[in-house]
mmCIF file of C-alpha atoms and ligand atoms in Angstrom:
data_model
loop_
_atom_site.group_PDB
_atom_site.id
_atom_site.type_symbol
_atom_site.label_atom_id
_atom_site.label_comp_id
_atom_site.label_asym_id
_atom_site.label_seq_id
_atom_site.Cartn_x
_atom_site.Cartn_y
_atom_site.Cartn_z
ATOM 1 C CA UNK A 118 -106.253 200.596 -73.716
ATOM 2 C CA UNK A 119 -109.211 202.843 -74.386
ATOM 3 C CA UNK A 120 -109.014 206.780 -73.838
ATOM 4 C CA UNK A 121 -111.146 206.532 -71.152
ATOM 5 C CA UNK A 122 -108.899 203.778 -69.298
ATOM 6 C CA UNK A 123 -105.911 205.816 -69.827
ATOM 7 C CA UNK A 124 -107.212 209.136 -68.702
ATOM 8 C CA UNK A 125 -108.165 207.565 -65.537
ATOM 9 C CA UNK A 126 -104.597 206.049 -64.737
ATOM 10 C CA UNK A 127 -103.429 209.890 -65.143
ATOM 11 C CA UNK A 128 -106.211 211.207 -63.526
ATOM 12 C CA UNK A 129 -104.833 214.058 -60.906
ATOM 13 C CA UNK A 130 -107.647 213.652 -58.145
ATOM 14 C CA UNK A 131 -107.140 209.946 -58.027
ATOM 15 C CA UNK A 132 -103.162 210.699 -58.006
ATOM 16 C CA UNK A 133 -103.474 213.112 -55.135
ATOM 17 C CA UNK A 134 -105.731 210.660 -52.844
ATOM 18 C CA UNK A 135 -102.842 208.034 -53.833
ATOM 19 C CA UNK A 136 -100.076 210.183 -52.520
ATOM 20 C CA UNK A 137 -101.964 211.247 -49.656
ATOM 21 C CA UNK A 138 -102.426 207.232 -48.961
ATOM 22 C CA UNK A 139 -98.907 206.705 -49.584
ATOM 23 C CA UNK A 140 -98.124 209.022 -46.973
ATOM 24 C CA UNK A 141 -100.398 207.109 -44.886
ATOM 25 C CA UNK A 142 -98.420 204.385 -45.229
ATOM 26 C CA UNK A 143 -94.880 205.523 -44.245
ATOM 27 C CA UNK A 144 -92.848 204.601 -41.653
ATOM 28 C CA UNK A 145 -89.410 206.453 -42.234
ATOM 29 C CA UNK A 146 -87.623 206.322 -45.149
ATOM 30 C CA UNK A 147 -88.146 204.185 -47.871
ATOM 31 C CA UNK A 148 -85.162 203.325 -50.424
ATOM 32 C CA UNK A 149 -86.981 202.013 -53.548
ATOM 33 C CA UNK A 150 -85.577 200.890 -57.146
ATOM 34 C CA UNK A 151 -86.885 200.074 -60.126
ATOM 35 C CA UNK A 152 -85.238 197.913 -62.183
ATOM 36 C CA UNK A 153 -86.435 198.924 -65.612
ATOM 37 C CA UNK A 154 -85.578 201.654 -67.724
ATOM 38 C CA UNK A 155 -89.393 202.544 -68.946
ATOM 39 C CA UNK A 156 -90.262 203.114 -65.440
ATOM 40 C CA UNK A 157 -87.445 205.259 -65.356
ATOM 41 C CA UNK A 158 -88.676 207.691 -67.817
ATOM 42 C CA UNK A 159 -92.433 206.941 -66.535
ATOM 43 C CA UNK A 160 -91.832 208.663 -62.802
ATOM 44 C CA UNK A 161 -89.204 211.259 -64.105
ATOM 45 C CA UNK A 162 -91.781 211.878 -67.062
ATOM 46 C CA UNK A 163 -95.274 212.103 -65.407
ATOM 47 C CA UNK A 164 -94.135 214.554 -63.033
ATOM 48 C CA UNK A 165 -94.103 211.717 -59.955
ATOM 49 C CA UNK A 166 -90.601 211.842 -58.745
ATOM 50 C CA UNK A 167 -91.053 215.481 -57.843
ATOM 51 C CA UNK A 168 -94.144 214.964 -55.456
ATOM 52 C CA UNK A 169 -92.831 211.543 -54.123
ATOM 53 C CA UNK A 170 -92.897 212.337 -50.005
ATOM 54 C CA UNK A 171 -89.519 213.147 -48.700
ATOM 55 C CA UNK A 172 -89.196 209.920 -47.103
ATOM 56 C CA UNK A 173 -88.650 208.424 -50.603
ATOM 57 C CA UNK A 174 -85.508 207.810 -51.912
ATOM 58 C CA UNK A 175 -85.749 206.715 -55.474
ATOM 59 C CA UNK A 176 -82.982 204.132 -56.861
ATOM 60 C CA UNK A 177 -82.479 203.657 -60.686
ATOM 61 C CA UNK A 178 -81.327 200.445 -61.161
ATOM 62 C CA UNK A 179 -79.397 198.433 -64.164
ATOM 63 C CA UNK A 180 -83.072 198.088 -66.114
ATOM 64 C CA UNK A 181 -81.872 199.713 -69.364
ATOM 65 C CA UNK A 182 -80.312 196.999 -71.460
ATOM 66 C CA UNK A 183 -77.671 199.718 -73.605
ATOM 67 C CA UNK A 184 -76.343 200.659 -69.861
ATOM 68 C CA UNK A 185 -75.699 197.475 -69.012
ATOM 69 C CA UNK A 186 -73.863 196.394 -72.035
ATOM 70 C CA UNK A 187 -69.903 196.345 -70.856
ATOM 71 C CA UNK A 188 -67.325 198.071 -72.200
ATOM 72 C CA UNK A 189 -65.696 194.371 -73.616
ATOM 73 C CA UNK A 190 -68.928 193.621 -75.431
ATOM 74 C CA UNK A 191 -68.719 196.858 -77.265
ATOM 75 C CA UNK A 192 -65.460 196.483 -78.256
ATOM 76 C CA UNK A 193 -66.831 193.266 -79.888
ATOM 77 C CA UNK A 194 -69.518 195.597 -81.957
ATOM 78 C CA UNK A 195 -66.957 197.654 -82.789
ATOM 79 C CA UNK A 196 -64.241 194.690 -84.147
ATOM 80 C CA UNK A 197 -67.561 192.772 -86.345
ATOM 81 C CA UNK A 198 -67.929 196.044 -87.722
ATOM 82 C CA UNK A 199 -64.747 196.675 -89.286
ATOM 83 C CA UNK A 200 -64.800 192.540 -90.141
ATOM 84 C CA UNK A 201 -64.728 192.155 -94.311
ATOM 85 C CA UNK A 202 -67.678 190.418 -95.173
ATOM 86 C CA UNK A 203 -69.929 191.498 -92.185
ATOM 87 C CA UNK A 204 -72.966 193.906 -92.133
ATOM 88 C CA UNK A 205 -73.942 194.158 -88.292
ATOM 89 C CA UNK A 206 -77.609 194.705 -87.890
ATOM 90 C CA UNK A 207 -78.394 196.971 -84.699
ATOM 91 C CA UNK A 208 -81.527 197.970 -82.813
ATOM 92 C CA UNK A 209 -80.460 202.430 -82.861
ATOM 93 C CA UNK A 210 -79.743 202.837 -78.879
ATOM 94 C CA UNK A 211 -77.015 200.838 -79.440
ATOM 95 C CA UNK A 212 -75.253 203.171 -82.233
ATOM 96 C CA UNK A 213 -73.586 205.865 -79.348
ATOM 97 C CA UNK A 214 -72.836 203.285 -76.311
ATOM 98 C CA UNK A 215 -68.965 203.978 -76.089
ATOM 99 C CA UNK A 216 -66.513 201.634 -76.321
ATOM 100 C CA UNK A 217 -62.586 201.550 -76.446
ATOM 101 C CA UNK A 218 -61.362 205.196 -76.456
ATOM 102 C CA UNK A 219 -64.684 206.400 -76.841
ATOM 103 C CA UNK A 220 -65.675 205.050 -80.590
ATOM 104 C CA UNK A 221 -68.856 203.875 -80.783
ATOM 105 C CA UNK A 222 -70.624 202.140 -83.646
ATOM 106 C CA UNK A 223 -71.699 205.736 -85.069
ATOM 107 C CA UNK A 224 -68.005 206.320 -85.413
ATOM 108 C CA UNK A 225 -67.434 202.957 -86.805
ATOM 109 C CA UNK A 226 -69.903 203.377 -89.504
ATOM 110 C CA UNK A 227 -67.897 206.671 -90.708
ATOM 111 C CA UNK A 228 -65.180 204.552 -90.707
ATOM 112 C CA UNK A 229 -66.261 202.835 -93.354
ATOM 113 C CA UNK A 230 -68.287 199.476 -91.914
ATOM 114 C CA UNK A 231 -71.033 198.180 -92.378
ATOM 115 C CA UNK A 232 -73.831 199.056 -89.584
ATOM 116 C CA UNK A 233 -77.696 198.849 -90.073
ATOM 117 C CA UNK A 234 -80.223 199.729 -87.771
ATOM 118 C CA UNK A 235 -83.099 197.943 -87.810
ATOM 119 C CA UNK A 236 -86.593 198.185 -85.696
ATOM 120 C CA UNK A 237 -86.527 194.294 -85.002
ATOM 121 C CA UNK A 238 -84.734 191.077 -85.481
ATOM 122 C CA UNK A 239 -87.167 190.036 -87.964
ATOM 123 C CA UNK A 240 -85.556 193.027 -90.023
ATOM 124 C CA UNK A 241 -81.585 191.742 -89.745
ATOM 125 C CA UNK A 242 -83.247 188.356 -91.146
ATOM 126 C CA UNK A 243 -84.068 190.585 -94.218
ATOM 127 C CA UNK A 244 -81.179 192.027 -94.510
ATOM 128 C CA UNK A 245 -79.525 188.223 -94.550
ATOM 129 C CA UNK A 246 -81.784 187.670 -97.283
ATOM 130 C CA UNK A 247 -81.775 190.633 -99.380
ATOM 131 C CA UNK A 248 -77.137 190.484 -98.646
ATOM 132 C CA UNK A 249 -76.879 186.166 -99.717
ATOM 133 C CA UNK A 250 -72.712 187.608 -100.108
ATOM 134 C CA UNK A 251 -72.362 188.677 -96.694
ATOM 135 C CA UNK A 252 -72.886 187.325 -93.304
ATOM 136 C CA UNK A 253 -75.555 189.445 -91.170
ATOM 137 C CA UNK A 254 -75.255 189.638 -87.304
ATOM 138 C CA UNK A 255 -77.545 191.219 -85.437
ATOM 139 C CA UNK A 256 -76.572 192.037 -81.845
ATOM 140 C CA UNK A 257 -78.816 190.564 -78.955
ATOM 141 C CA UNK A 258 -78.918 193.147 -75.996
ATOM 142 C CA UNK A 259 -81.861 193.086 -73.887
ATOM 143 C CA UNK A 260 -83.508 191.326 -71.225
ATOM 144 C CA UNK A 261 -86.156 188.704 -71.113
ATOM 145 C CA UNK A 262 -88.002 190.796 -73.119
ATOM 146 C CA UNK A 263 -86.214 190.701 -76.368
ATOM 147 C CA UNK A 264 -84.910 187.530 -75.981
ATOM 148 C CA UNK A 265 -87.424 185.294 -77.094
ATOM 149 C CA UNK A 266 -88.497 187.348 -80.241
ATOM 150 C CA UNK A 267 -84.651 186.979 -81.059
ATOM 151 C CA UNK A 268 -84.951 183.260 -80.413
ATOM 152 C CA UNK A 269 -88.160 183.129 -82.768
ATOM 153 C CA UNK A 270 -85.946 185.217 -85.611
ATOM 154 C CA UNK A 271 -83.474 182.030 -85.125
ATOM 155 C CA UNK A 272 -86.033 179.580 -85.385
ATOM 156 C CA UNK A 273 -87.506 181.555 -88.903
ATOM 157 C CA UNK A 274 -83.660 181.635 -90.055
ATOM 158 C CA UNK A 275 -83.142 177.596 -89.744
ATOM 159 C CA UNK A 276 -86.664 177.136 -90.980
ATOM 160 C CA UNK A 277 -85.473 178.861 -94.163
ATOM 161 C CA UNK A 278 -82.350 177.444 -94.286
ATOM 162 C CA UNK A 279 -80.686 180.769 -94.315
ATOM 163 C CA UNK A 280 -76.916 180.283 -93.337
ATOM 164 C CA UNK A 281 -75.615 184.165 -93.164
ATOM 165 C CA UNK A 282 -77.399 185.094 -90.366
ATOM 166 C CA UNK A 283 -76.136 185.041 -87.184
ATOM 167 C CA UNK A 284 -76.549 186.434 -83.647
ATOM 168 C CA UNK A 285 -74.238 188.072 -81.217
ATOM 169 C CA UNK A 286 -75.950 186.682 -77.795
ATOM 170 C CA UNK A 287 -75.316 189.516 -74.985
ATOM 171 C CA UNK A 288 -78.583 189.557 -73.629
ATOM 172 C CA UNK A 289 -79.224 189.643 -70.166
ATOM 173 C CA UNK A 290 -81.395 188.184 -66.944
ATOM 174 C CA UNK A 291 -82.919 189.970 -64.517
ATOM 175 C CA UNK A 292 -83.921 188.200 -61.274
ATOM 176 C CA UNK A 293 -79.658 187.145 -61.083
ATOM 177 C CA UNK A 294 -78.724 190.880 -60.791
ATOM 178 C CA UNK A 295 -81.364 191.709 -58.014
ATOM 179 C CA UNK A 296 -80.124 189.097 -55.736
ATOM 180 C CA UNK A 297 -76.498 190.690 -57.000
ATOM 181 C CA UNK A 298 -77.441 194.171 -55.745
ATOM 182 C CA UNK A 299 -79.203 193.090 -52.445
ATOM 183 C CA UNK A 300 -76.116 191.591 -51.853
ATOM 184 C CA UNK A 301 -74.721 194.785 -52.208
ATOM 185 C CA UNK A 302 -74.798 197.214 -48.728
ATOM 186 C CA UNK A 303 -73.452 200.410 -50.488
ATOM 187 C CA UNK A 304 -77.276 200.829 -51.705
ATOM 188 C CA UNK A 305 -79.200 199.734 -49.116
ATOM 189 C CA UNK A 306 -82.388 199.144 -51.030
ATOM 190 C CA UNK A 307 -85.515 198.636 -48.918
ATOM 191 C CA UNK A 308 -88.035 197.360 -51.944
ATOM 192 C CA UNK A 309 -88.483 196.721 -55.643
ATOM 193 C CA UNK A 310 -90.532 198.121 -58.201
ATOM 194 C CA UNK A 311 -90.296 194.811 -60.988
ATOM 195 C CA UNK A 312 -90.468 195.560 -64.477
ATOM 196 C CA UNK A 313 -93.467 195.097 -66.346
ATOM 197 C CA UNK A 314 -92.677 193.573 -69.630
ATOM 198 C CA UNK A 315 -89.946 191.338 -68.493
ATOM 199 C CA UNK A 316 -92.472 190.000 -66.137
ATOM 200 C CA UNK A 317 -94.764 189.473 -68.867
ATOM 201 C CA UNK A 318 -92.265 186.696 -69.574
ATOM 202 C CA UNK A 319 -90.969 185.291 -66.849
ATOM 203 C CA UNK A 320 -93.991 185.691 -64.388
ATOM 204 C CA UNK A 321 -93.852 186.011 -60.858
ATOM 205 C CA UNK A 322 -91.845 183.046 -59.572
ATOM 206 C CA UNK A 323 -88.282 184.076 -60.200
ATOM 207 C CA UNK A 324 -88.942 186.455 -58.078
ATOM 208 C CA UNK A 325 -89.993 184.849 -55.105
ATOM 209 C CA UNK A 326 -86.309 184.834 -53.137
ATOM 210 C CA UNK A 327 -86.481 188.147 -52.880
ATOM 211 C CA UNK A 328 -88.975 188.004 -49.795
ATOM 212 C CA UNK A 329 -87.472 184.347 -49.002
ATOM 213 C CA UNK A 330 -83.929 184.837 -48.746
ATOM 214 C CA UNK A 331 -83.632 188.922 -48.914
ATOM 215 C CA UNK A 332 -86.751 189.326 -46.784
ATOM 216 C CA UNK A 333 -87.697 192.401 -48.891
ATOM 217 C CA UNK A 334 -90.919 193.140 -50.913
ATOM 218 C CA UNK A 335 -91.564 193.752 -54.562
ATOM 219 C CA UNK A 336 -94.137 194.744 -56.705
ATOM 220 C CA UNK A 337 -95.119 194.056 -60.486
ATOM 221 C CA UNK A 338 -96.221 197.246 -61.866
ATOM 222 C CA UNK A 339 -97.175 199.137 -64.932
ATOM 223 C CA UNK A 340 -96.055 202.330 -66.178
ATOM 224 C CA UNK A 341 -99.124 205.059 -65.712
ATOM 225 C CA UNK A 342 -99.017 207.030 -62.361
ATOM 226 C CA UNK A 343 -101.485 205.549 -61.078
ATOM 227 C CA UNK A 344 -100.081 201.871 -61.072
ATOM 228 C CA UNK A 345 -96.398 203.755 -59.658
ATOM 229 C CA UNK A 346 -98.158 205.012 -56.808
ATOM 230 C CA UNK A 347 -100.329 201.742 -55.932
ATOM 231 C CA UNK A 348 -96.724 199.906 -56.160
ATOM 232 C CA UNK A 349 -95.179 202.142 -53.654
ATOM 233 C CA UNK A 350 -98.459 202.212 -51.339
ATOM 234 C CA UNK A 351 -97.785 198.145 -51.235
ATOM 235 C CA UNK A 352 -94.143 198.563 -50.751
ATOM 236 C CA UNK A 353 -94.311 201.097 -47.851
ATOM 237 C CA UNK A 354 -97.075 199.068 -46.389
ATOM 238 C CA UNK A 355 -95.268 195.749 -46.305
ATOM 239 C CA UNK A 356 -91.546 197.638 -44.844
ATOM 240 C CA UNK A 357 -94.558 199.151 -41.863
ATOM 241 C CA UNK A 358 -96.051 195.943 -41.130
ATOM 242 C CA UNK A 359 -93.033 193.896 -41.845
ATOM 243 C CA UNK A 360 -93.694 191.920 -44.574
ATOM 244 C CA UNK A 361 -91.858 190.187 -47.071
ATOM 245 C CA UNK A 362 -94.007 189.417 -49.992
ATOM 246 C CA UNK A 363 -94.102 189.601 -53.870
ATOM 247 C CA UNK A 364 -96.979 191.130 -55.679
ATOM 248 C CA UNK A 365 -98.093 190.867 -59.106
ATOM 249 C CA UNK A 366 -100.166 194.717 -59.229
ATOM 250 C CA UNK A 367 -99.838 194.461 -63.255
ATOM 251 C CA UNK A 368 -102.912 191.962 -63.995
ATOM 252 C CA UNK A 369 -103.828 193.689 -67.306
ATOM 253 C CA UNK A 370 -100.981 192.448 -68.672
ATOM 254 C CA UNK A 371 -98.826 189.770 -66.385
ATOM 255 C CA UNK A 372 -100.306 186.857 -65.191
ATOM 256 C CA UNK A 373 -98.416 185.124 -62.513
ATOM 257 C CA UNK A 374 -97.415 182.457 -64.810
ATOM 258 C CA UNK A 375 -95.547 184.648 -67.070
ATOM 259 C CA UNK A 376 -95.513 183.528 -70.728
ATOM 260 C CA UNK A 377 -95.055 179.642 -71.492
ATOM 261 C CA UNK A 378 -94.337 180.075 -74.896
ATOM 262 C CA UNK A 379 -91.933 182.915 -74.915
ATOM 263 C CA UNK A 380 -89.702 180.836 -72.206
ATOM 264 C CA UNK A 381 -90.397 177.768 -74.224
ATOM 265 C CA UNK A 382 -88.841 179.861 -77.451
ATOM 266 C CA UNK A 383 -85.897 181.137 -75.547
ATOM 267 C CA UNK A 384 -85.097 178.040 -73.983
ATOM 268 C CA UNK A 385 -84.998 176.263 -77.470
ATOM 269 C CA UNK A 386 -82.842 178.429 -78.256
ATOM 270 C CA UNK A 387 -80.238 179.572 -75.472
ATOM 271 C CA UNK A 388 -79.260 178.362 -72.472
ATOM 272 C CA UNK A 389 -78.637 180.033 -68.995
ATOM 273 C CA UNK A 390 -74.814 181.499 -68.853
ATOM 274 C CA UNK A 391 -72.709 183.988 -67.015
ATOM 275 C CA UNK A 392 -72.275 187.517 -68.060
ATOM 276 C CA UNK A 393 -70.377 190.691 -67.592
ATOM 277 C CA UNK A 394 -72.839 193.586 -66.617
ATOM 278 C CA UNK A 395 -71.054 197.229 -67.261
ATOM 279 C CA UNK A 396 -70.845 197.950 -63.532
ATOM 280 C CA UNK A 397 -71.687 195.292 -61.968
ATOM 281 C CA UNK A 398 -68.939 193.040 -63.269
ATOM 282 C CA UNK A 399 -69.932 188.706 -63.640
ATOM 283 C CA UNK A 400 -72.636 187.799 -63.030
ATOM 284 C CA UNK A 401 -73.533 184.033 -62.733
ATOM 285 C CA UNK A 402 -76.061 182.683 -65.101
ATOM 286 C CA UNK A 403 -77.169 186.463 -65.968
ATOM 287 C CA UNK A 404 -77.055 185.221 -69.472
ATOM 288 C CA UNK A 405 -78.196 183.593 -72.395
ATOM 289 C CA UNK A 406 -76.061 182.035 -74.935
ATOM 290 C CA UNK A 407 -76.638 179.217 -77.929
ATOM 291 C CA UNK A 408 -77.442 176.106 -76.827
ATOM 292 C CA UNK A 409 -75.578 173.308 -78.764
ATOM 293 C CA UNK A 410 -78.354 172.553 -81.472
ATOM 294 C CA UNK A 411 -78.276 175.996 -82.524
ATOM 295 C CA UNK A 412 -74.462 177.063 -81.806
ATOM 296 C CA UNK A 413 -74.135 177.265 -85.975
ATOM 297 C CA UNK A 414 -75.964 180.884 -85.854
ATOM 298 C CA UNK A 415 -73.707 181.844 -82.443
ATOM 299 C CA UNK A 416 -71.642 185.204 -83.856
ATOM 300 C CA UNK A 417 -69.282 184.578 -80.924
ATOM 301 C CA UNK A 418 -68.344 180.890 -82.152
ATOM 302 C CA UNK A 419 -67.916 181.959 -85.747
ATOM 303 C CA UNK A 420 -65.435 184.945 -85.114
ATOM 304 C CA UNK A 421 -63.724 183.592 -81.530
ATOM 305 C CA UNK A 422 -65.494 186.174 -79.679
ATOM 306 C CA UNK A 423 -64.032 186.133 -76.279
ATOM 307 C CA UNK A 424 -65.641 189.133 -73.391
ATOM 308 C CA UNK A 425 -62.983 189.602 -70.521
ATOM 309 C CA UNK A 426 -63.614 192.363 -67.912
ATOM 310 C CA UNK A 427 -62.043 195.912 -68.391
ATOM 311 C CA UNK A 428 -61.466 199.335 -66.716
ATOM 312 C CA UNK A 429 -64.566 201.207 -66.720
ATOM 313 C CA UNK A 430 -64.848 204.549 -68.892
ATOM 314 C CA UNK A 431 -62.237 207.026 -67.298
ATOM 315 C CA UNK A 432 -64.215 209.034 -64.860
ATOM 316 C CA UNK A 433 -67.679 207.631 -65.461
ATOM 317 C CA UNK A 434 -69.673 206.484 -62.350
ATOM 318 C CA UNK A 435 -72.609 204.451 -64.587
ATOM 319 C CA UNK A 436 -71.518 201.368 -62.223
ATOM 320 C CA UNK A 437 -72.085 203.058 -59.278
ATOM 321 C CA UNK A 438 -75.118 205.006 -60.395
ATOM 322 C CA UNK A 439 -76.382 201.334 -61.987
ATOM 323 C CA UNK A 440 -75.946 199.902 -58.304
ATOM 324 C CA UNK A 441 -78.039 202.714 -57.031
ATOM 325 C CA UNK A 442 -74.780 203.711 -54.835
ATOM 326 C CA UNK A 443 -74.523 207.050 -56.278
ATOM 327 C CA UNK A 444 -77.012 209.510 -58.077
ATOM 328 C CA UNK A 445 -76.537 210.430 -61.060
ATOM 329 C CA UNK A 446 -75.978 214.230 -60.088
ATOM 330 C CA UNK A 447 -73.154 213.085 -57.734
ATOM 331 C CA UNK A 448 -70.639 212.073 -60.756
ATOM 332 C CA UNK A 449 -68.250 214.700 -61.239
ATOM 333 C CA UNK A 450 -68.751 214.627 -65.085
ATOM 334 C CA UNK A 451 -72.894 215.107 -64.503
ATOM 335 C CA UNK A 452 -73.565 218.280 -66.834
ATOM 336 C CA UNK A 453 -69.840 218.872 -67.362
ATOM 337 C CA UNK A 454 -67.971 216.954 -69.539
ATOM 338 C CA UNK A 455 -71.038 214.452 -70.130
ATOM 339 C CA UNK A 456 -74.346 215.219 -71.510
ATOM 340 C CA UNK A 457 -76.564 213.830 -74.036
ATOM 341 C CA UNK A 458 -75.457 215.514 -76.598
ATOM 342 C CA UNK A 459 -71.989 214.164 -75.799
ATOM 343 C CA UNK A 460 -71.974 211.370 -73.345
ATOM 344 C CA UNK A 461 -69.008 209.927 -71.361
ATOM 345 C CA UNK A 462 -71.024 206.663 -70.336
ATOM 346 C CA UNK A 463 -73.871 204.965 -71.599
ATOM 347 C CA UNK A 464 -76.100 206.135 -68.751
ATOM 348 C CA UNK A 465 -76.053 209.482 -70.654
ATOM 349 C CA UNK A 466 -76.816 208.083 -73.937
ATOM 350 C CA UNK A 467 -80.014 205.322 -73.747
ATOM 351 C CA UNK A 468 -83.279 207.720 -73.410
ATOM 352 C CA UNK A 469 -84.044 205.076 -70.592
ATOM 353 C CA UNK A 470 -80.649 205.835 -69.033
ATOM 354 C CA UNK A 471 -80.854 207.219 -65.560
ATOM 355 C CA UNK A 472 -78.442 210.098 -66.229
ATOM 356 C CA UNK A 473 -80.052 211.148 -69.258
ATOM 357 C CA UNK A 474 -83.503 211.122 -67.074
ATOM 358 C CA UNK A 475 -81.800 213.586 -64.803
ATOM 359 C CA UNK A 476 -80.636 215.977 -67.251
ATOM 360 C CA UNK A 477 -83.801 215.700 -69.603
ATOM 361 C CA UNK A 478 -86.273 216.775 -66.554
ATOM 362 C CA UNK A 479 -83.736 218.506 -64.428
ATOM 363 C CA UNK A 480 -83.914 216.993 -61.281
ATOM 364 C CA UNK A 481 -82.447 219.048 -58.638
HETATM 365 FE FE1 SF4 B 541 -71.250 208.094 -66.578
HETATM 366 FE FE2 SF4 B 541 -71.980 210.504 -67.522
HETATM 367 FE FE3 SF4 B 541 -73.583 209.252 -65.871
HETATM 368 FE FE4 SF4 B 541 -71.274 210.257 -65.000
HETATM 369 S S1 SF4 B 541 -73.014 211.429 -65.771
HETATM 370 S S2 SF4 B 541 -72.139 208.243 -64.509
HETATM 371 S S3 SF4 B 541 -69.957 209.945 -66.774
HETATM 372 S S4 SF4 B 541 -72.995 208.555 -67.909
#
């Protein structure tokens, strides 16, 4: 995007006839979440949440994949990394998620195993190469988004015939958990805000139930102010005139079809299955995990991997702030006993974690 481009999606005059549109538009309260942890940052960041109209009640969803990661599938991290013979290979967000009394893979490492962050799968495949006397596995968290690149790194791995690399499959499907929480009263959401790269993916039909069978809008948006605002004009015009519709407002970089090819990868590669959601609890076909050609790279096969559901954290609300039930502020541990420099729940630890939002910028 050129200079020019950006400073225009920041630009404060256009912002303040936006907000004074948005205004326009309301018709009592509107309960909005976005379901991605960028856009998290992005309105807490640019300044937005601050001047939002009263009337707007701003949700933080379950978009940041380390939040969402349950407490089971951590404990799994935590047993591959004390395996003989293992090096896991880690994207760094996942390094302070908490698991079983609080160790994390941080702790794990001091321990004694074998953790390595990478920057992308394509960088675990390395390691695999570079290690032929150990058995990399490189854990698969994220959405729709990372999926397919993962998927790709498998494809590269058989190409080369490379039989010590292998992939821990937690990642996890969006338009399954926003049927989940509109299902859910305690929130009461009114609209969505979609994310932006995961609907580079998948497009705009998965969406589509949520005006069928929900009867509530949603809007594909980017991440400058600008494209916030124009989202939330949409949405509070669609709850006035009472409409249910889905709108792609992200044409710079979604198209409505999504991406063929990334869905072709991932679909290669995994199929659809259920997963555990920190939080949330199962989900049904949230998931992705190795479809039977490729099962030989699938971590969880190798090492009889099982994920059952668990207590949450003692004390920790990141379920009911993920649902959008509870701010952040309203856990009893907020600022207390949790904080980014030592966090109870993963909430508090992912920079895209809606806890960690509210302490960084101090939301009152
Ligand atoms: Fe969990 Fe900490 Fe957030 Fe409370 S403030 S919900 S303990 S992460």
């Amino acid at each position: 995007m050129s200079r020019e481009l950006l400073e225009q999606f920041h630009d404060p005059a256009l912002c303040r006839d936006l907000l004074d549109r948005l205004r326009a538009e309301l018709s009592g309260e509107l309960r909005f979440m976005e379901v991605c942890g960028t856009h998290t940052v992005a309105i807490f960041q640019s300044g937005l949440r601050s001047l939002l109209p009263k009337e707007i009640v701003h949700l933080s969803g379950p978009g940041c994949p380390v939040c969402v990661t349950h407490e089971s599938e951590v404990n799994a991290f935590l047993d591959l990394a004390g395996t003989p013979g293992v090096i896991v290979a880690t994207f760094g967000d996942l390094m302070r998620v908490p698991g079983r009394k609080g160790h994390n893979l941080k702790s794990a490492q001091a321990d004694g195993g074998r953790v390595s962050v990478v920057y992308s799968p394509f960088d675990a495949l390395k390691l695999a190469q570079d290690n032929p006397g150990d058995t990399v596995i490189f854990l698969g968290v994220g959405f729709e988004t990372t999926a397919p690149t993962v998927a790709a790194t498998v494809l590269m791995a058989r190409t080369q015939g490379l039989k010590n690399f292998k992939v821990l499959s937690f990642h996890k499907l969006v338009p399954p958990a926003l049927e989940v929480l509109l299902a859910d009263e305690g929130a009461r959401i009114d609209a969505f805000i979609l994310p932006g790269h995961v609907s580079a993916v998948i497009g705009l039909a998965p969406y589509l139930p949520i005006a069928e069978r929900y009867g509530k809008a949603a809007a594909i948006t980017g991440f400058e102010p600008v494209d916030i605002l124009q989202a939330l004009i949409f949405l509070a015009k669609c709850k006035k005139e009472g409409r249910a519709e889905v709108a792609n407002l992200y044409r710079r970089v979604v198209s409505d079809a999504g991406n063929a090819k990334a869905r072709q990868i991932m679909g290669q590669v995994f199929d659809p299955a259920d997963a555990l959601w920190r939080g949330i609890g199962l989900i049904p076909g949230s998931g992705l995990e190795f479809s039977k050609e490729f099962e030989e790279f699938d971590a969880k096969k190798l090492y009889g991997i099982t994920i059952e559901d668990c207590p949450p954290l003692p004390g920790c609300k990141c379920g009911e702030v993920l649902k959008g039930r509870i701010r952040p502020d309203e856990c009893p541990l907020f600022k207390k006993s949790c904080t980014p420099a030592k966090p109870v729940g993963p909430c508090m630890v992912s920079t895209e974690g809606s806890c960690a939002a509210y302490f960084k910028y101090q939301v009152e």
